CSV table of C-alpha atoms and ligand atoms in Angstrom, one decimal:
chain,number,residue,atom,x,y,z
V,1,UNK,CA,143.5,326.2,361.6
V,2,UNK,CA,140.5,326.7,359.3
V,3,UNK,CA,138.0,324.3,360.8
V,4,UNK,CA,136.5,324.6,364.3
V,5,UNK,CA,137.7,321.1,364.9
V,6,UNK,CA,141.3,322.3,364.6
V,7,UNK,CA,141.0,324.9,367.3
V,8,UNK,CA,141.5,322.6,370.3
V,9,UNK,CA,143.0,319.7,368.5
V,10,UNK,CA,145.9,320.7,366.2
V,11,UNK,CA,146.2,318.9,362.8
V,12,UNK,CA,148.2,315.7,362.8
V,13,UNK,CA,151.4,317.2,361.5
V,14,UNK,CA,151.4,320.0,364.0
V,15,UNK,CA,150.6,317.6,366.8
V,16,UNK,CA,153.6,315.4,365.9
V,17,UNK,CA,155.8,318.5,365.8
V,18,UNK,CA,154.5,319.9,369.1
V,19,UNK,CA,154.9,316.7,371.1
V,20,UNK,CA,158.5,316.5,369.8
V,21,UNK,CA,159.1,320.1,370.6
V,22,UNK,CA,157.8,319.6,374.1
V,23,UNK,CA,159.8,316.5,374.7
V,24,UNK,CA,163.0,318.4,373.6
V,25,UNK,CA,162.1,321.2,376.0
V,26,UNK,CA,161.6,318.8,378.9
V,27,UNK,CA,164.9,317.1,378.1
V,28,UNK,CA,166.8,320.4,378.0
V,29,UNK,CA,165.2,321.5,381.2
V,30,UNK,CA,166.0,318.2,383.0
V,31,UNK,CA,169.6,318.1,381.8
V,32,UNK,CA,170.6,321.8,382.0
V,33,UNK,CA,168.7,323.2,385.0
V,34,UNK,CA,171.8,322.6,387.2
V,35,UNK,CA,173.8,325.1,385.1
V,36,UNK,CA,171.5,328.0,385.9
V,37,UNK,CA,170.6,330.1,388.9
V,38,UNK,CA,168.3,328.4,391.4
V,39,UNK,CA,166.1,331.4,392.1
V,40,UNK,CA,164.3,334.0,390.0
V,41,UNK,CA,164.2,337.8,390.3
V,42,UNK,CA,161.0,338.7,392.2
V,43,UNK,CA,159.6,341.7,390.3
V,44,UNK,CA,155.8,341.5,389.9
V,45,UNK,CA,155.7,344.4,387.4
V,46,UNK,CA,158.2,342.7,385.1
V,47,UNK,CA,156.5,339.4,385.3
V,48,UNK,CA,153.0,340.9,384.6
V,49,UNK,CA,154.2,343.2,381.8
V,50,UNK,CA,154.1,340.6,378.9
V,51,UNK,CA,150.7,339.2,380.2
V,52,UNK,CA,148.9,342.6,380.1
V,53,UNK,CA,148.5,342.8,376.3
V,54,UNK,CA,147.3,339.2,376.2
V,55,UNK,CA,143.5,339.6,376.0
V,56,UNK,CA,142.8,336.3,374.2
V,57,UNK,CA,141.1,338.1,371.3
V,58,UNK,CA,143.1,336.6,368.4
V,59,UNK,CA,144.7,333.2,368.0
V,60,UNK,CA,148.4,332.8,368.7
V,61,UNK,CA,150.6,330.3,366.9
V,62,UNK,CA,150.9,327.2,369.2
V,63,UNK,CA,154.6,327.1,368.9
V,64,UNK,CA,154.9,330.7,369.8
V,65,UNK,CA,152.6,330.2,372.8
V,66,UNK,CA,154.7,327.3,374.1
V,67,UNK,CA,157.9,329.3,373.6
V,68,UNK,CA,156.5,332.2,375.6
V,69,UNK,CA,155.5,330.0,378.5
V,70,UNK,CA,158.7,328.0,378.5
V,71,UNK,CA,161.0,331.1,378.5
V,72,UNK,CA,158.9,332.5,381.4
V,73,UNK,CA,159.1,329.3,383.4
V,74,UNK,CA,162.8,329.2,383.0
V,75,UNK,CA,163.1,332.7,384.1
V,76,UNK,CA,160.5,333.0,386.8
V,77,UNK,CA,160.4,330.1,389.2
V,78,UNK,CA,162.5,328.7,392.0
V,79,UNK,CA,164.0,325.7,390.2
V,80,UNK,CA,163.0,323.1,392.7
V,81,UNK,CA,164.5,320.3,390.5
V,82,UNK,CA,167.9,322.1,390.8
V,83,UNK,CA,170.5,320.1,392.9
V,84,UNK,CA,171.2,323.2,395.0
V,85,UNK,CA,167.6,323.7,395.9
V,86,UNK,CA,167.9,322.9,399.6
V,87,UNK,CA,164.3,323.4,400.3
V,88,UNK,CA,160.9,322.5,401.6
V,89,UNK,CA,160.7,318.8,400.5
V,90,UNK,CA,160.1,319.7,396.8
V,91,UNK,CA,162.1,317.1,394.8
V,92,UNK,CA,163.4,316.8,391.3
V,93,UNK,CA,160.7,314.7,389.7
V,94,UNK,CA,161.6,311.2,388.6
V,95,UNK,CA,161.7,310.7,384.9
V,96,UNK,CA,159.0,308.1,385.0
V,97,UNK,CA,156.8,310.4,387.1
V,98,UNK,CA,157.0,313.0,384.3
V,99,UNK,CA,156.1,310.3,381.8
V,100,UNK,CA,153.2,309.3,384.0
V,101,UNK,CA,151.8,312.8,384.3
V,102,UNK,CA,152.0,313.3,380.5
V,103,UNK,CA,150.2,310.0,379.9
V,104,UNK,CA,147.6,310.9,382.4
V,105,UNK,CA,147.0,314.2,380.8
V,106,UNK,CA,146.4,312.5,377.4
V,107,UNK,CA,144.3,309.5,378.5
V,108,UNK,CA,142.6,311.7,381.1
V,109,UNK,CA,141.1,308.8,383.1
V,110,UNK,CA,138.3,309.8,385.4
V,111,UNK,CA,138.9,308.3,388.8
V,112,UNK,CA,135.6,309.3,390.4
V,113,UNK,CA,134.2,305.9,389.7
V,114,UNK,CA,135.6,302.4,389.3
V,115,UNK,CA,133.7,301.6,386.1
V,116,UNK,CA,135.2,304.6,384.2
V,117,UNK,CA,138.8,303.7,385.0
V,118,UNK,CA,138.9,300.2,386.4
V,119,UNK,CA,142.6,299.7,385.7
V,120,UNK,CA,143.6,303.1,387.2
V,121,UNK,CA,141.6,302.4,390.4
V,122,UNK,CA,143.0,299.0,390.8
V,123,UNK,CA,146.6,300.4,390.4
V,124,UNK,CA,145.8,302.8,393.2
V,125,UNK,CA,144.3,300.2,395.4
V,126,UNK,CA,147.3,298.0,394.8
V,127,UNK,CA,149.5,300.9,395.9
V,128,UNK,CA,147.4,301.5,399.0
V,129,UNK,CA,148.0,297.9,400.1
V,130,UNK,CA,151.7,298.0,399.1
V,131,UNK,CA,152.3,301.2,401.2
V,132,UNK,CA,150.2,299.7,404.0
V,133,UNK,CA,152.7,296.9,404.1
V,134,UNK,CA,155.6,299.3,404.0
V,135,UNK,CA,154.3,301.0,407.2
V,136,UNK,CA,153.6,297.7,408.9
V,137,UNK,CA,149.8,297.6,408.4
V,138,UNK,CA,148.2,294.3,407.3
V,139,UNK,CA,148.0,295.0,403.6
V,140,UNK,CA,144.6,293.2,403.3
V,141,UNK,CA,143.2,295.4,406.0
V,142,UNK,CA,144.6,298.6,404.6
V,143,UNK,CA,142.3,301.1,402.9
V,144,UNK,CA,143.2,304.5,401.6
V,145,UNK,CA,142.9,307.2,399.1
V,146,UNK,CA,145.2,309.3,397.0
V,147,UNK,CA,144.9,313.0,397.6
V,148,UNK,CA,146.3,316.2,396.2
V,149,UNK,CA,148.9,316.3,399.0
V,150,UNK,CA,149.5,316.0,402.7
V,151,UNK,CA,147.1,318.8,403.6
V,152,UNK,CA,144.2,316.9,402.0
V,153,UNK,CA,145.3,313.7,403.6
V,154,UNK,CA,145.5,315.3,407.0
V,155,UNK,CA,142.0,316.8,406.5
V,156,UNK,CA,140.8,313.3,405.6
V,157,UNK,CA,142.4,312.1,408.8
V,158,UNK,CA,140.5,314.6,410.9
V,159,UNK,CA,137.2,313.7,409.2
V,160,UNK,CA,137.6,310.0,409.6
V,161,UNK,CA,138.7,310.4,413.2
V,162,UNK,CA,135.6,312.4,414.0
V,163,UNK,CA,133.4,309.9,412.2
V,164,UNK,CA,135.1,307.0,414.0
V,165,UNK,CA,134.8,308.6,417.5
V,166,UNK,CA,131.4,310.2,417.1
V,167,UNK,CA,129.3,307.9,414.9
V,168,UNK,CA,126.6,310.6,414.5
V,169,UNK,CA,129.1,313.1,413.2
V,170,UNK,CA,128.6,312.4,409.5
V,171,UNK,CA,124.9,313.2,409.7
V,172,UNK,CA,124.4,315.5,412.6
V,173,UNK,CA,127.7,317.4,412.3
V,174,UNK,CA,129.5,318.9,415.3
V,175,UNK,CA,126.3,320.6,416.6
V,176,UNK,CA,124.9,317.1,417.1
V,177,UNK,CA,127.6,316.3,419.7
V,178,UNK,CA,127.1,316.9,423.4
V,179,UNK,CA,130.8,317.8,424.0
V,180,UNK,CA,133.4,319.9,422.1
V,181,UNK,CA,135.9,317.6,420.5
V,182,UNK,CA,139.6,318.4,421.0
V,183,UNK,CA,142.7,317.1,419.2
V,184,UNK,CA,146.4,317.1,420.0
V,185,UNK,CA,149.4,317.9,418.0
V,186,UNK,CA,152.9,319.1,418.8
V,187,UNK,CA,153.9,322.8,418.5
V,188,UNK,CA,156.1,321.6,415.6
V,189,UNK,CA,153.3,320.1,413.5
V,190,UNK,CA,152.4,321.1,410.0
V,191,UNK,CA,150.0,324.0,409.8
V,192,UNK,CA,147.6,321.9,407.7
V,193,UNK,CA,146.1,320.5,410.9
V,194,UNK,CA,145.0,323.9,412.0
V,195,UNK,CA,143.6,324.6,408.6
V,196,UNK,CA,141.8,321.2,408.6
V,197,UNK,CA,140.3,322.0,412.0
V,198,UNK,CA,138.8,325.1,410.4
V,199,UNK,CA,137.6,323.2,407.4
V,200,UNK,CA,135.9,320.6,409.6
V,201,UNK,CA,134.1,323.3,411.6
V,202,UNK,CA,136.1,322.4,414.7
V,203,UNK,CA,137.9,325.7,414.8
V,204,UNK,CA,141.5,326.2,415.7
V,205,UNK,CA,140.7,326.5,419.4
V,206,UNK,CA,140.0,322.8,419.4
V,207,UNK,CA,143.6,322.1,418.5
V,208,UNK,CA,145.9,321.6,421.6
V,209,UNK,CA,149.5,322.3,420.7
V,210,UNK,CA,151.7,320.2,423.0
V,211,UNK,CA,155.2,321.5,423.7
V,212,UNK,CA,158.2,319.5,422.5
V,213,UNK,CA,161.2,318.2,424.3
V,214,UNK,CA,164.8,318.9,423.4
V,215,UNK,CA,164.5,316.3,420.7
V,216,UNK,CA,161.7,318.4,419.2
V,217,UNK,CA,159.3,315.5,419.8
V,218,UNK,CA,156.0,315.9,421.6
V,219,UNK,CA,156.3,315.8,425.4
V,220,UNK,CA,154.4,312.8,426.4
V,221,UNK,CA,153.8,313.8,430.0
V,222,UNK,CA,152.3,317.1,428.9
V,223,UNK,CA,150.2,315.3,426.3
V,224,UNK,CA,148.7,313.0,429.0
V,225,UNK,CA,148.2,315.8,431.4
V,226,UNK,CA,146.4,318.0,428.8
V,227,UNK,CA,144.1,315.2,427.8
V,228,UNK,CA,143.2,314.6,431.4
V,229,UNK,CA,142.6,318.2,432.1
V,230,UNK,CA,140.4,318.5,429.0
V,231,UNK,CA,138.3,315.5,430.0
V,232,UNK,CA,137.9,317.0,433.4
V,233,UNK,CA,136.7,320.2,431.9
V,234,UNK,CA,134.1,318.5,429.8
V,235,UNK,CA,135.9,318.3,426.4
V,236,UNK,CA,135.9,315.2,424.2
V,237,UNK,CA,139.5,314.3,423.1
V,238,UNK,CA,139.3,312.4,419.8
V,239,UNK,CA,142.6,312.4,418.1
V,240,UNK,CA,146.4,312.7,418.5
V,241,UNK,CA,148.3,313.6,415.4
V,242,UNK,CA,151.9,312.7,415.6
V,243,UNK,CA,154.5,314.1,413.2
V,244,UNK,CA,157.1,311.7,411.8
V,245,UNK,CA,159.6,314.2,410.3
V,246,UNK,CA,158.6,317.8,411.1
V,247,UNK,CA,158.7,320.3,408.3
V,248,UNK,CA,161.1,322.7,410.1
V,249,UNK,CA,163.6,320.2,411.5
V,250,UNK,CA,162.9,316.7,410.4
V,251,UNK,CA,162.2,315.6,414.0
V,252,UNK,CA,160.0,312.8,415.1
V,253,UNK,CA,157.4,312.6,417.8
V,254,UNK,CA,157.8,309.5,420.0
V,255,UNK,CA,155.4,307.3,417.9
V,256,UNK,CA,155.3,304.2,420.2
V,257,UNK,CA,154.6,306.2,423.3
V,258,UNK,CA,151.9,308.2,421.5
V,259,UNK,CA,150.4,304.9,420.4
V,260,UNK,CA,150.3,303.9,424.1
V,261,UNK,CA,148.6,307.1,425.1
V,262,UNK,CA,146.1,306.9,422.3
V,263,UNK,CA,145.1,303.3,423.1
V,264,UNK,CA,144.8,304.1,426.8
V,265,UNK,CA,142.7,307.2,426.0
V,266,UNK,CA,140.7,305.5,423.2
V,267,UNK,CA,141.5,308.3,420.8
V,268,UNK,CA,142.4,308.1,417.1
V,269,UNK,CA,146.2,308.0,416.5
V,270,UNK,CA,147.2,309.7,413.2
V,271,UNK,CA,150.8,309.7,412.0
V,272,UNK,CA,151.8,312.5,409.7
V,273,UNK,CA,154.7,311.0,407.8
V,274,UNK,CA,154.3,313.3,404.8
V,275,UNK,CA,158.1,313.5,404.2
V,276,UNK,CA,159.7,311.3,406.8
V,277,UNK,CA,157.7,308.2,405.9
V,278,UNK,CA,160.1,307.4,403.2
V,279,UNK,CA,162.6,306.3,406.0
V,280,UNK,CA,160.5,303.1,406.1
V,281,UNK,CA,162.1,302.0,402.8
V,282,UNK,CA,165.6,302.1,404.2
V,283,UNK,CA,166.6,299.2,406.6
V,284,UNK,CA,169.0,301.5,408.5
V,285,UNK,CA,166.4,304.1,409.1
V,286,UNK,CA,163.2,302.0,409.5
V,287,UNK,CA,163.5,302.0,413.3
V,288,UNK,CA,162.9,305.7,413.6
V,289,UNK,CA,159.3,305.0,412.6
V,290,UNK,CA,158.7,302.2,415.1
V,291,UNK,CA,155.2,302.5,416.4
V,292,UNK,CA,153.7,303.9,413.1
V,293,UNK,CA,152.2,300.4,412.5
V,294,UNK,CA,150.0,301.0,415.5
V,295,UNK,CA,148.5,304.2,414.1
V,296,UNK,CA,144.9,304.4,412.9
V,297,UNK,CA,145.8,306.4,409.9
V,298,UNK,CA,148.9,307.8,408.1
V,299,UNK,CA,149.6,310.7,405.8
V,300,UNK,CA,152.4,310.1,403.2
V,301,UNK,CA,153.3,312.4,400.3
V,302,UNK,CA,154.8,310.7,397.3
V,303,UNK,CA,155.6,314.1,395.9
V,304,UNK,CA,158.1,314.7,398.6
V,305,UNK,CA,160.7,312.1,399.2
V,306,UNK,CA,159.5,309.7,396.5
V,307,UNK,CA,160.3,312.4,394.0
V,308,UNK,CA,157.2,312.4,391.9
V,309,UNK,CA,155.6,315.5,390.4
V,310,UNK,CA,153.2,317.3,392.6
V,311,UNK,CA,150.5,316.6,393.9
V,312,UNK,CA,150.6,313.0,395.1
V,313,UNK,CA,149.4,312.6,398.7
V,314,UNK,CA,148.3,309.4,400.3
V,315,UNK,CA,146.0,308.7,403.2
V,316,UNK,CA,146.1,305.2,404.7
V,317,UNK,CA,144.0,303.6,407.4
V,318,UNK,CA,143.6,300.2,408.9
V,319,UNK,CA,139.9,300.7,409.6
V,320,UNK,CA,138.2,299.0,406.8
V,321,UNK,CA,135.0,301.0,406.4
V,322,UNK,CA,135.8,304.4,407.9
V,323,UNK,CA,136.4,306.1,404.6
V,324,UNK,CA,133.1,304.8,403.2
V,325,UNK,CA,131.2,305.9,406.3
V,326,UNK,CA,132.8,309.4,406.2
V,327,UNK,CA,132.5,310.1,402.5
V,328,UNK,CA,129.7,308.1,400.9
V,329,UNK,CA,127.0,310.3,399.4
V,330,UNK,CA,125.0,308.8,396.6
V,331,UNK,CA,123.7,310.8,393.6
V,332,UNK,CA,121.4,309.5,390.9
V,333,UNK,CA,123.7,310.6,388.0
V,334,UNK,CA,126.7,308.7,389.3
V,335,UNK,CA,127.4,305.6,387.1
V,336,UNK,CA,126.3,302.3,388.5
V,337,UNK,CA,128.1,300.1,386.0
V,338,UNK,CA,130.1,298.5,388.7
V,339,UNK,CA,127.3,297.8,391.1
V,340,UNK,CA,127.4,294.3,392.4
V,341,UNK,CA,131.2,294.0,391.8
V,342,UNK,CA,133.6,293.7,394.7
V,343,UNK,CA,135.3,297.0,394.0
V,344,UNK,CA,136.0,300.4,395.6
V,345,UNK,CA,134.2,303.5,394.4
V,346,UNK,CA,136.8,306.3,394.8
V,347,UNK,CA,134.2,309.1,395.0
V,348,UNK,CA,132.7,307.4,398.0
V,349,UNK,CA,136.0,307.3,399.8
V,350,UNK,CA,137.5,310.8,399.3
V,351,UNK,CA,137.0,314.5,399.4
V,352,UNK,CA,137.4,314.8,395.6
V,353,UNK,CA,134.9,313.8,392.9
V,354,UNK,CA,136.6,314.2,389.5
V,355,UNK,CA,140.1,313.1,390.1
V,356,UNK,CA,143.1,312.6,388.0
V,357,UNK,CA,145.1,309.3,388.1
V,358,UNK,CA,147.5,310.4,390.8
V,359,UNK,CA,148.7,306.9,391.5
V,360,UNK,CA,150.3,306.5,388.1
V,361,UNK,CA,153.2,308.9,388.9
V,362,UNK,CA,153.9,306.7,392.0
V,363,UNK,CA,153.4,303.4,390.2
V,364,UNK,CA,155.6,303.9,387.2
V,365,UNK,CA,158.7,305.2,389.0
V,366,UNK,CA,158.2,302.4,391.6
V,367,UNK,CA,158.0,299.7,388.9
V,368,UNK,CA,161.2,300.9,387.3
V,369,UNK,CA,163.2,301.7,390.4
V,370,UNK,CA,161.8,299.1,392.8
V,371,UNK,CA,161.9,299.5,396.6
V,372,UNK,CA,165.6,298.9,396.4
V,373,UNK,CA,166.2,301.7,394.0
V,374,UNK,CA,164.3,304.0,396.2
V,375,UNK,CA,166.1,302.8,399.3
V,376,UNK,CA,169.5,303.6,397.6
V,377,UNK,CA,168.3,307.0,396.7
V,378,UNK,CA,167.0,307.9,400.1
V,379,UNK,CA,170.2,306.6,401.7
V,380,UNK,CA,172.2,308.8,399.4
V,381,UNK,CA,170.3,311.8,400.5
V,382,UNK,CA,170.7,310.9,404.1
V,383,UNK,CA,174.4,310.7,403.5
V,384,UNK,CA,174.5,314.1,401.8
V,385,UNK,CA,172.7,315.4,404.9
V,386,UNK,CA,175.5,313.9,407.1
V,387,UNK,CA,178.1,315.4,404.9
V,388,UNK,CA,176.4,318.8,405.1
V,389,UNK,CA,176.4,318.6,408.9
V,390,UNK,CA,180.1,317.6,409.0
V,391,UNK,CA,181.1,320.4,406.6
V,392,UNK,CA,179.1,323.0,408.5
V,393,UNK,CA,180.6,322.0,411.8
V,394,UNK,CA,184.1,322.1,410.3
V,395,UNK,CA,183.4,325.7,409.4
V,396,UNK,CA,182.2,326.5,412.9
V,397,UNK,CA,178.5,326.5,412.2
V,398,UNK,CA,176.4,325.1,415.1
V,399,UNK,CA,173.9,322.4,414.2
V,400,UNK,CA,170.7,323.0,416.3
V,401,UNK,CA,168.4,320.2,415.4
V,402,UNK,CA,168.8,316.4,416.0
V,403,UNK,CA,167.6,314.1,413.3
V,404,UNK,CA,169.0,311.3,411.2
V,405,UNK,CA,167.1,312.7,408.3
V,406,UNK,CA,168.8,315.2,405.9
V,407,UNK,CA,167.4,318.5,407.1
V,408,UNK,CA,169.9,320.6,408.9
V,409,UNK,CA,169.1,323.7,411.0
V,410,UNK,CA,172.1,325.7,412.1
V,411,UNK,CA,173.4,329.1,413.2
V,412,UNK,CA,176.8,330.7,413.5
V,413,UNK,CA,178.9,329.0,416.1
V,414,UNK,CA,181.6,331.7,416.1
V,415,UNK,CA,180.1,335.0,416.9
V,416,UNK,CA,177.2,335.9,419.3
V,417,UNK,CA,175.9,338.3,416.6
V,418,UNK,CA,175.5,335.2,414.4
V,419,UNK,CA,172.7,334.0,416.7
V,420,UNK,CA,170.3,336.8,415.9
V,421,UNK,CA,167.3,336.6,413.7
V,422,UNK,CA,168.8,339.4,411.6
V,423,UNK,CA,171.9,337.4,410.9
V,424,UNK,CA,170.1,334.3,409.7
V,425,UNK,CA,167.7,336.4,407.6
V,426,UNK,CA,170.5,338.4,406.0
V,427,UNK,CA,172.7,335.5,405.2
V,428,UNK,CA,169.8,333.5,403.8
V,429,UNK,CA,168.5,336.3,401.7
V,430,UNK,CA,171.9,337.0,400.3
V,431,UNK,CA,172.4,333.4,399.2
V,432,UNK,CA,168.8,333.2,397.8
V,433,UNK,CA,169.1,336.4,395.8
V,434,UNK,CA,172.5,335.5,394.5
V,435,UNK,CA,170.9,332.5,392.8
V,436,UNK,CA,173.6,330.1,394.1
V,437,UNK,CA,171.2,328.0,396.2
V,438,UNK,CA,167.8,328.1,397.8
V,439,UNK,CA,167.8,327.8,401.6
V,440,UNK,CA,165.4,329.2,404.2
V,441,UNK,CA,165.0,330.2,407.8
V,442,UNK,CA,162.8,329.0,410.6
V,443,UNK,CA,162.7,329.1,414.4
V,444,UNK,CA,163.2,326.1,416.7
V,445,UNK,CA,163.0,325.3,420.5
V,446,UNK,CA,161.2,328.3,421.8
V,447,UNK,CA,162.4,330.8,419.2
V,448,UNK,CA,165.9,330.0,418.2
V,449,UNK,CA,166.4,331.5,414.8
V,450,UNK,CA,168.1,329.1,412.4
V,451,UNK,CA,169.1,328.7,408.8
V,452,UNK,CA,167.5,325.5,407.3
V,453,UNK,CA,168.9,323.4,404.5
V,454,UNK,CA,167.3,320.2,403.4
V,455,UNK,CA,168.6,317.7,400.9
V,456,UNK,CA,165.5,317.3,398.8
V,457,UNK,CA,167.0,316.2,395.5
V,458,UNK,CA,168.4,312.8,394.6
V,459,UNK,CA,170.9,314.5,392.3
V,460,UNK,CA,172.5,316.6,395.0
V,461,UNK,CA,176.1,315.7,395.2
V,462,UNK,CA,179.3,316.4,397.2
V,463,UNK,CA,180.1,319.5,395.0
V,464,UNK,CA,176.7,321.0,395.7
V,465,UNK,CA,177.3,320.6,399.4
V,466,UNK,CA,180.8,322.2,399.2
V,467,UNK,CA,179.4,325.0,397.2
V,468,UNK,CA,176.6,325.7,399.7
V,469,UNK,CA,179.0,325.8,402.6
V,470,UNK,CA,181.3,328.1,400.7
V,471,UNK,CA,178.5,330.5,399.9
V,472,UNK,CA,177.4,330.4,403.6
V,473,UNK,CA,181.0,331.1,404.8
V,474,UNK,CA,181.4,334.0,402.5
V,475,UNK,CA,178.0,335.5,403.4
V,476,UNK,CA,178.9,335.2,407.1
V,477,UNK,CA,182.2,336.9,406.5
V,478,UNK,CA,180.6,339.8,404.7
V,479,UNK,CA,178.0,340.1,407.4
V,480,UNK,CA,180.5,340.4,410.2
V,481,UNK,CA,182.8,342.7,408.2
V,482,UNK,CA,179.9,345.1,407.7
V,483,UNK,CA,179.2,345.3,411.4
Z,1,PLP,C1,154.5,319.0,403.5
Z,1,PLP,C2,153.9,318.5,404.7
Z,1,PLP,C3,152.5,318.5,404.8
Z,1,PLP,C4,151.6,319.1,403.8
Z,1,PLP,O1,151.6,318.5,402.6
Z,1,PLP,P1,151.2,319.1,401.2
Z,1,PLP,O2,151.5,318.0,400.2
Z,1,PLP,O3,152.1,320.3,401.0
Z,1,PLP,O4,149.8,319.6,401.3
Z,1,PLP,C5,151.9,318.0,406.0
Z,1,PLP,N1,152.7,317.5,406.9
Z,1,PLP,C6,154.0,317.5,406.9
Z,1,PLP,C7,154.9,316.9,408.0
Z,1,PLP,C8,154.7,318.0,405.7
Z,1,PLP,O5,156.0,318.0,405.6
C-alpha cells in the first residue's frame, strides 16, 4: 500500500481476494456453527489480552486483521445463529438479510432524505404499507418509520402519543402542560417503556405498571380503575401500551379489551408486538392478535421473528401526520431536491438523521421467501415450541406460562427443591457454561423463578429439542444428588 489512496481502499486485486475470503468465512460460519459450543468462556482478561498491544501505530496486513477478528468472534460470543440458542428472540439471520446488509454497507445509501436515496426510501415506505396491511391497518393510511429496534420504536410511540394528546407538547415540552401525563403498561412489559419515559422527560414515576392475570395479560379492571383514580387525582392519562408477546413468557395482553378502554378514555393505544407480531403471518395464530388493528401505533421488530440481522425495528401508525408533527425540524443545510414532490422525508419522521437502509434486510428476504415462506417457518418454530412443552412434561418438568408461541417457562415438577431460585439458576448456569445450549431464567406471576427456553431459530429441529431436554434432565439429576 504505497499510495495514500490505497490506505482505505485496497488495490483491486486485494479487494477481489478479500471479498472472496470474507464470503468463504461467512459460508463456513453459517454452515458449521451448529457443530460448535453455543456459549463462550467469559474471561475479560483473556479477551482483552490480544487487544492491549494493538495501539494502531503501524499498519497490519488486511488479511491478518480479518483473521484476528474472525477467530475472536468464533471464540467469544454467544452464537445466536446456533440452533441450540434458546434465547431472547435473537434469530439466525436469513441468508438474504446478510446479503442485504453487505450491499447496504457497500452502496451506503443515506436515508435521511428522500432525494439522496429515493429507491431505498420508497422500498421502506412500501414495506410500511405492506406491514400495515398485515396488522389490519388500511395500508393507504399507514405511516411509519424503520428504527434501530423495538426500543427506538417504543420511544417513538411515546413521543407521538404525547404529541397527539397534547398538541403543544412538541413546542412547549412537558413543562407547557397543565397536568402530569401518565401512561399504562403491564408489569410484564419490556423495560424500554420505562427507559423511553426517561428519555421523553416524563420520568418513570409517570409509568403505571398494571398487574397481570393468571394468563400474564394486563388486568383490565385494574387498568380502568387506575386510570379513573389518576384522573381523579389530577393526572392526564395519555397512553396504554399493550404487549403482544411478552419478553419473559410470550403472553399477550387482551388487545381488544384494551382497545375498548383506550377509546372510552380517549388515550393512545400502542401495541408492542416486537416479537409476537409475526403471528399475524400465520392463519392459525392470527387470532391471538385480534384487536391490534384498532391500535394507534405498533412496534414490530423484523430482527426478531423475521430473522433478519440486527437492528431492524419498525414503528407503524394509522395517524397520517403524527410523525411529521412530532419530528419535523428544518435546517438550511438539508437537501431540498425533492421539494414539491409527493414524497416522505425520513429525517422529518424519525429520531435518526443519517440512517442506513434498514428496510433492505427485510425487503430481500421477504421477496425471496414470500409471506407463505415466512408463515411456514413461523409455524415450524411454533411446532418446535409445542414439542419442547411435550418433552418437558414427559420428563416431569412443570410448564408455568400459557402461550401458543414457542417460549417455554418451566420448573422442576418432581421435587420441591426444584422450585427454588437457586435450582433454576444452578441448572441454567450449568447448561450455559457447558456450551450445550443457551437458556435463561426469569420470574413470573409474582416471583415464581423459572427456566426460560425460546425457539428463536428457524433451523432448530427435533434433535436440538431432545438434546436440550436431555441436558436439563442430567443437570437436574446432578443438582438433586448433590443435595
Ligand atoms: C425485544 C423487545 C423490545 C425491544 O426491542 P429491541 O429491538 O431489543 O430494542 C421491546 N418490546 C418487546 C416485547 C420485545 O420483545
